[in-house]
mmCIF file of C-alpha atoms in Angstrom:
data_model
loop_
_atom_site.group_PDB
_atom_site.id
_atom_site.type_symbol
_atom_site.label_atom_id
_atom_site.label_comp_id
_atom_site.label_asym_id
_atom_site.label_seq_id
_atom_site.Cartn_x
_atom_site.Cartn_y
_atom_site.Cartn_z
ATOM 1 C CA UNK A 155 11.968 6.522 -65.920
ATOM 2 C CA UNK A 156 13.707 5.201 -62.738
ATOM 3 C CA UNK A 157 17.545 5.025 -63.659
ATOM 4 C CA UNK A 158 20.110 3.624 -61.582
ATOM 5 C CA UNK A 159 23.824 5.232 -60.698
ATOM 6 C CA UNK A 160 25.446 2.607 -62.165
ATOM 7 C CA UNK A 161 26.529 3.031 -65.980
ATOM 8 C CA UNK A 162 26.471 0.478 -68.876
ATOM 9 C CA UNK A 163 29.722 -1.659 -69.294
ATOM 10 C CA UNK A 164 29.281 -1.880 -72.687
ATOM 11 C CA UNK A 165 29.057 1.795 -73.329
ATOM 12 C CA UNK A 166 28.436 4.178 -70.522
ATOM 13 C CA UNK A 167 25.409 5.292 -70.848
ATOM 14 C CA UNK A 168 23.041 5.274 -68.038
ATOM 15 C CA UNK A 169 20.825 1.929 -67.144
ATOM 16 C CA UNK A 170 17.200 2.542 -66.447
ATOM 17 C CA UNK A 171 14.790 0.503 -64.666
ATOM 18 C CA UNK A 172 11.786 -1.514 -66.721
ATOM 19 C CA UNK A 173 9.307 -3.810 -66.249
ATOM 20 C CA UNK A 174 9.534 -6.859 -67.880
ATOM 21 C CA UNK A 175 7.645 -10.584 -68.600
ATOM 22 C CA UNK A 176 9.646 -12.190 -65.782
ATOM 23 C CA UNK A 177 9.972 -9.171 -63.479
ATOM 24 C CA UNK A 178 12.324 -5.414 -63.171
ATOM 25 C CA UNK A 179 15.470 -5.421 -65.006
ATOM 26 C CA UNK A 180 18.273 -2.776 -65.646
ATOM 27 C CA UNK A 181 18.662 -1.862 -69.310
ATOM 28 C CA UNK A 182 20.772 0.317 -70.878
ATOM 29 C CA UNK A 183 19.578 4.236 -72.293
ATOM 30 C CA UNK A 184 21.696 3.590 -75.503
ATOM 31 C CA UNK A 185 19.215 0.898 -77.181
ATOM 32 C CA UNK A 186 18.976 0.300 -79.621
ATOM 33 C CA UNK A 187 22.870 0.971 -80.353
ATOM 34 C CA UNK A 188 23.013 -1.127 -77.034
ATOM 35 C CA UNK A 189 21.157 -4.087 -75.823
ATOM 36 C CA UNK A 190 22.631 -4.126 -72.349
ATOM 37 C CA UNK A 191 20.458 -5.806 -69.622
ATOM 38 C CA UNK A 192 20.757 -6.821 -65.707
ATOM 39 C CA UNK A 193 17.862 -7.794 -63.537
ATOM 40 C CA UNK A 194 16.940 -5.719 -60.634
ATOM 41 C CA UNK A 195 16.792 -8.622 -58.620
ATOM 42 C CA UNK A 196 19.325 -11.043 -58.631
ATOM 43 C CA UNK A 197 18.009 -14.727 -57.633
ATOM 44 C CA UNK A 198 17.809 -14.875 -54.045
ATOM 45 C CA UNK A 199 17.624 -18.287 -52.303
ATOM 46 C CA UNK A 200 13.593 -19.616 -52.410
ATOM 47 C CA UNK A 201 11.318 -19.473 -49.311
ATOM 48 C CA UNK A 202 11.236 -22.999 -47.925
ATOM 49 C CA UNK A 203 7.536 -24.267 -46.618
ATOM 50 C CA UNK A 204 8.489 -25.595 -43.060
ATOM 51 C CA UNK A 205 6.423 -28.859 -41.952
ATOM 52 C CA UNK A 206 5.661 -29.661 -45.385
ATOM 53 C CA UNK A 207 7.219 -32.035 -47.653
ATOM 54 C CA UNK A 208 6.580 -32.901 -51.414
ATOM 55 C CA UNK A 209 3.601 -36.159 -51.482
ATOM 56 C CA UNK A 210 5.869 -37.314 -54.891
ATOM 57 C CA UNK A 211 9.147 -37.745 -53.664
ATOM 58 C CA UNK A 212 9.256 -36.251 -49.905
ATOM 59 C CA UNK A 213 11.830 -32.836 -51.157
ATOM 60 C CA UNK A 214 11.116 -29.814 -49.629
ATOM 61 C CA UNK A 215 8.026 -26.933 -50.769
ATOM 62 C CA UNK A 216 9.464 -24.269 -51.869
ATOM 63 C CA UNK A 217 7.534 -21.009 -53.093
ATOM 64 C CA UNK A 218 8.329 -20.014 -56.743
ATOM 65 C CA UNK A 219 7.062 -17.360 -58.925
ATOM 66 C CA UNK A 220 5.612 -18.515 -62.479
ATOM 67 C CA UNK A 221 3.905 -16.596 -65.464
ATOM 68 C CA UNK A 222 0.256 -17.192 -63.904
ATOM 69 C CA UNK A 223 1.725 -15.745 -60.328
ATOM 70 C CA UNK A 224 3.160 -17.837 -57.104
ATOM 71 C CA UNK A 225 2.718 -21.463 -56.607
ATOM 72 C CA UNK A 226 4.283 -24.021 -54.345
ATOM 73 C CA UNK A 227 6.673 -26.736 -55.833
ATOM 74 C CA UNK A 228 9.038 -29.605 -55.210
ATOM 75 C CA UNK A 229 12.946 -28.316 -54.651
ATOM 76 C CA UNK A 230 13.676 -30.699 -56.490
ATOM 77 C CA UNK A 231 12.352 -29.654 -59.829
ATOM 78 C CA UNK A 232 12.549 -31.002 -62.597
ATOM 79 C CA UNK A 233 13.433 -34.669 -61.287
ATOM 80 C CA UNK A 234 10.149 -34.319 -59.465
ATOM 81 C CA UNK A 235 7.483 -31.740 -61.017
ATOM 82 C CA UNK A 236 4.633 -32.006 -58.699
ATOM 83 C CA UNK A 237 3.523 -28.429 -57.653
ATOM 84 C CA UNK A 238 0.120 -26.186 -56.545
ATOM 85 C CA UNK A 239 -1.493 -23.214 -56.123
ATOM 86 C CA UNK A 240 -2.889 -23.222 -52.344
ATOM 87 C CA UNK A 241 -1.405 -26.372 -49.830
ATOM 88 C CA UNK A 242 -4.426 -25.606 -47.791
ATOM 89 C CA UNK A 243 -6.765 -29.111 -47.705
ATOM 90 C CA UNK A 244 -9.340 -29.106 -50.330
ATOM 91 C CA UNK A 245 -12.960 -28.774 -48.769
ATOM 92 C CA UNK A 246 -15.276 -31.684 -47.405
ATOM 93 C CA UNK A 247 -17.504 -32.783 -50.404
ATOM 94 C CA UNK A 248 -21.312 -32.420 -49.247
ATOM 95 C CA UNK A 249 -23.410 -35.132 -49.846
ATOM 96 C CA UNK A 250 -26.511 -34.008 -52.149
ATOM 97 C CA UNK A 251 -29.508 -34.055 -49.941
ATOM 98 C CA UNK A 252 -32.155 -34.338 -52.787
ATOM 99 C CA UNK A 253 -30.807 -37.557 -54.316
ATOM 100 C CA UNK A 254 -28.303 -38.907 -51.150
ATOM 101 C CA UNK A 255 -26.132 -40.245 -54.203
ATOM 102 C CA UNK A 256 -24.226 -37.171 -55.271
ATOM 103 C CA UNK A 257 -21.798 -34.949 -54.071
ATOM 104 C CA UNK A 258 -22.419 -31.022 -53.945
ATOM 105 C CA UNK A 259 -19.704 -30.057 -56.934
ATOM 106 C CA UNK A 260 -18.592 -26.080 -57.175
ATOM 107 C CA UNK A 261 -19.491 -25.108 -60.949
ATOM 108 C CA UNK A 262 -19.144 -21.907 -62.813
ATOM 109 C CA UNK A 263 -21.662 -20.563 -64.893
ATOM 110 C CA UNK A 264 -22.023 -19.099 -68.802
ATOM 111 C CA UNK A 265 -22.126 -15.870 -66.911
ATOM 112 C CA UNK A 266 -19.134 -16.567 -64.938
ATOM 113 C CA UNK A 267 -20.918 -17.387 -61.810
ATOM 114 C CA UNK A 268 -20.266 -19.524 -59.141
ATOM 115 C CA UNK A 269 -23.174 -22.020 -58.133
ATOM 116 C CA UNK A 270 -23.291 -25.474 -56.333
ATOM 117 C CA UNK A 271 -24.622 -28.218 -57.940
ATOM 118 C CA UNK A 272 -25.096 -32.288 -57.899
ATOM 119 C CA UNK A 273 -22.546 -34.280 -59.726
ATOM 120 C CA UNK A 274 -25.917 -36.914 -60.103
ATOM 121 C CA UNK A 275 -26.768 -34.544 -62.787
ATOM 122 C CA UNK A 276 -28.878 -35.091 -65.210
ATOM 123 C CA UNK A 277 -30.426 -37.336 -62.614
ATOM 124 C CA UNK A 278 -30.505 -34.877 -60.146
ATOM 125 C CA UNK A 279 -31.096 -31.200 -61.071
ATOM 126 C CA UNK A 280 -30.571 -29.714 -57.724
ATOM 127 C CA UNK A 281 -28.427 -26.450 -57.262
ATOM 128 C CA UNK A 282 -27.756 -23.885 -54.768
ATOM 129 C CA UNK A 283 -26.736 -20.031 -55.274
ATOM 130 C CA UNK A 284 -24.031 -20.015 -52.840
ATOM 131 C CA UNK A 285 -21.626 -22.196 -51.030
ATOM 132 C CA UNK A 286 -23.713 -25.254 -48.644
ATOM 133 C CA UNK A 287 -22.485 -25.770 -45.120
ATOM 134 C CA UNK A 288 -23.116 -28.967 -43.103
ATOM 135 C CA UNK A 289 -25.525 -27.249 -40.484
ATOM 136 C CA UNK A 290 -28.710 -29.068 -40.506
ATOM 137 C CA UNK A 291 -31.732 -26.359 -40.470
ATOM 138 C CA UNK A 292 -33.145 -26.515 -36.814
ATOM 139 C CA UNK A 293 -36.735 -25.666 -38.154
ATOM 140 C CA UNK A 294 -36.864 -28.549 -40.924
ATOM 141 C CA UNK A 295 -33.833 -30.891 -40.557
ATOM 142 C CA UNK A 296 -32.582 -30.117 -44.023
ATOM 143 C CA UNK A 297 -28.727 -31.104 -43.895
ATOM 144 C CA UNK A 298 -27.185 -28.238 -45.479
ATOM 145 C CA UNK A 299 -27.758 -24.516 -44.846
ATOM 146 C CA UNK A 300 -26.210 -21.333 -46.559
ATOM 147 C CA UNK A 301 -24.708 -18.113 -45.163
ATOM 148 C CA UNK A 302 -26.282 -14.448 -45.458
ATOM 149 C CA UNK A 303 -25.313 -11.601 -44.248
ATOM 150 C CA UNK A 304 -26.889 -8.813 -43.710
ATOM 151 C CA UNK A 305 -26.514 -5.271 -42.526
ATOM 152 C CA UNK A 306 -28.858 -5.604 -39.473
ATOM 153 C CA UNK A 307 -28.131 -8.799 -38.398
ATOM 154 C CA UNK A 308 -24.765 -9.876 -39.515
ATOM 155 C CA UNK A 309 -24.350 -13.662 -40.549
ATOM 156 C CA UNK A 310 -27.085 -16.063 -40.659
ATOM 157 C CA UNK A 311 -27.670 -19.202 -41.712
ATOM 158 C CA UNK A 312 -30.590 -19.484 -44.128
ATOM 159 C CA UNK A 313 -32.064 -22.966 -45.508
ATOM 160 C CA UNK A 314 -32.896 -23.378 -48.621
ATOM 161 C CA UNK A 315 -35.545 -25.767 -48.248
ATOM 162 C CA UNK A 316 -37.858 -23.802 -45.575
ATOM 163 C CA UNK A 317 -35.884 -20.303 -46.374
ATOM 164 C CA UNK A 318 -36.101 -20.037 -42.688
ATOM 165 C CA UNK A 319 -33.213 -17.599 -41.262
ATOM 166 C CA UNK A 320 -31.172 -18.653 -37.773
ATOM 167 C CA UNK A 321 -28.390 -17.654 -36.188
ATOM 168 C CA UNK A 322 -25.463 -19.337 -34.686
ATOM 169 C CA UNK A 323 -24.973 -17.761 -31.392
ATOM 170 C CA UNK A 324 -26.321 -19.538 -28.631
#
């Protein structure tokens, strides 16, 4: 038990150091006779996101810690709520090359795996294992290759039409 020099207001005792839902707090060795609490650390002022601005109503990002872990939101919560986990651009949709009218969508399994599959479905049944690039397969022209890696040979792209392997380096 980590305990801190200071002692309780309320009664003396010493306050020790816990872990709690919404971080480390200071609580008093006395409880239950005492219900004394401080947090460990006091609100400091909130990292701003420089060059980026909210899309809803142009405030600042800001970082800020929630129950599911840190997320990026508008300073000026709650008039404005927008927030989100990552401010990095979502990924280029790939064009399903079986049917040309869906898009390659990232699905999760029963099993909890990830797999890529056609949002033409039941239309279009086709999937891939891993995550597509847009590198057409030199061998075959396919439009969309995958990445292996491998001890021996590092990363390679691999098509999963002609299961050829090739490399990028020139």
């Amino acid at each position: 038990m980590n305990t801190l020099s200071k002692k309780c207001p309320r009664c003396g005792s010493e306050l020790a150091k816990r872990n709690g839902k919404f971080g480390d707090f200071y609580a008093c060795t006395a409880y239950p006779g005492c219900n004394y609490t401080v947090t460990a650390n006091p609100k400091q002022k909130p990292d701003i996101i420089e060059g980026k601005s909210c899309p809803v109503c142009g405030g600042a990002v800001i970082v800020r810690d929630g129950e599911h872990g840190r997320f990026f939101g508008c300073d000026n919560f709650p008039v404005c709520s927008w927030s989100a986990s990552s401010l990095a651009p979502k990924a280029k949709e790939l064009d399903c090359p079986h049917c040309s009218v869906g898009v390659l969508k990232k699905r999760v399994s029963k099993n909890d795996k990830v797999f890529y599959s056609c949002s033409n479905f039941p239309n279009c049944d086709y999937t891939l294992p891993k995550e597509p690039f847009d590198r057409p397969c030199p061998h075959c022209a396919w439009p969309v290759t995958l990445e292996k890696v491998t001890v021996r040979k590092g990363k390679e792209q691999v098509c999963p039409k002609c299961k050829r392997c090739f490399s990028l380096k020139g």
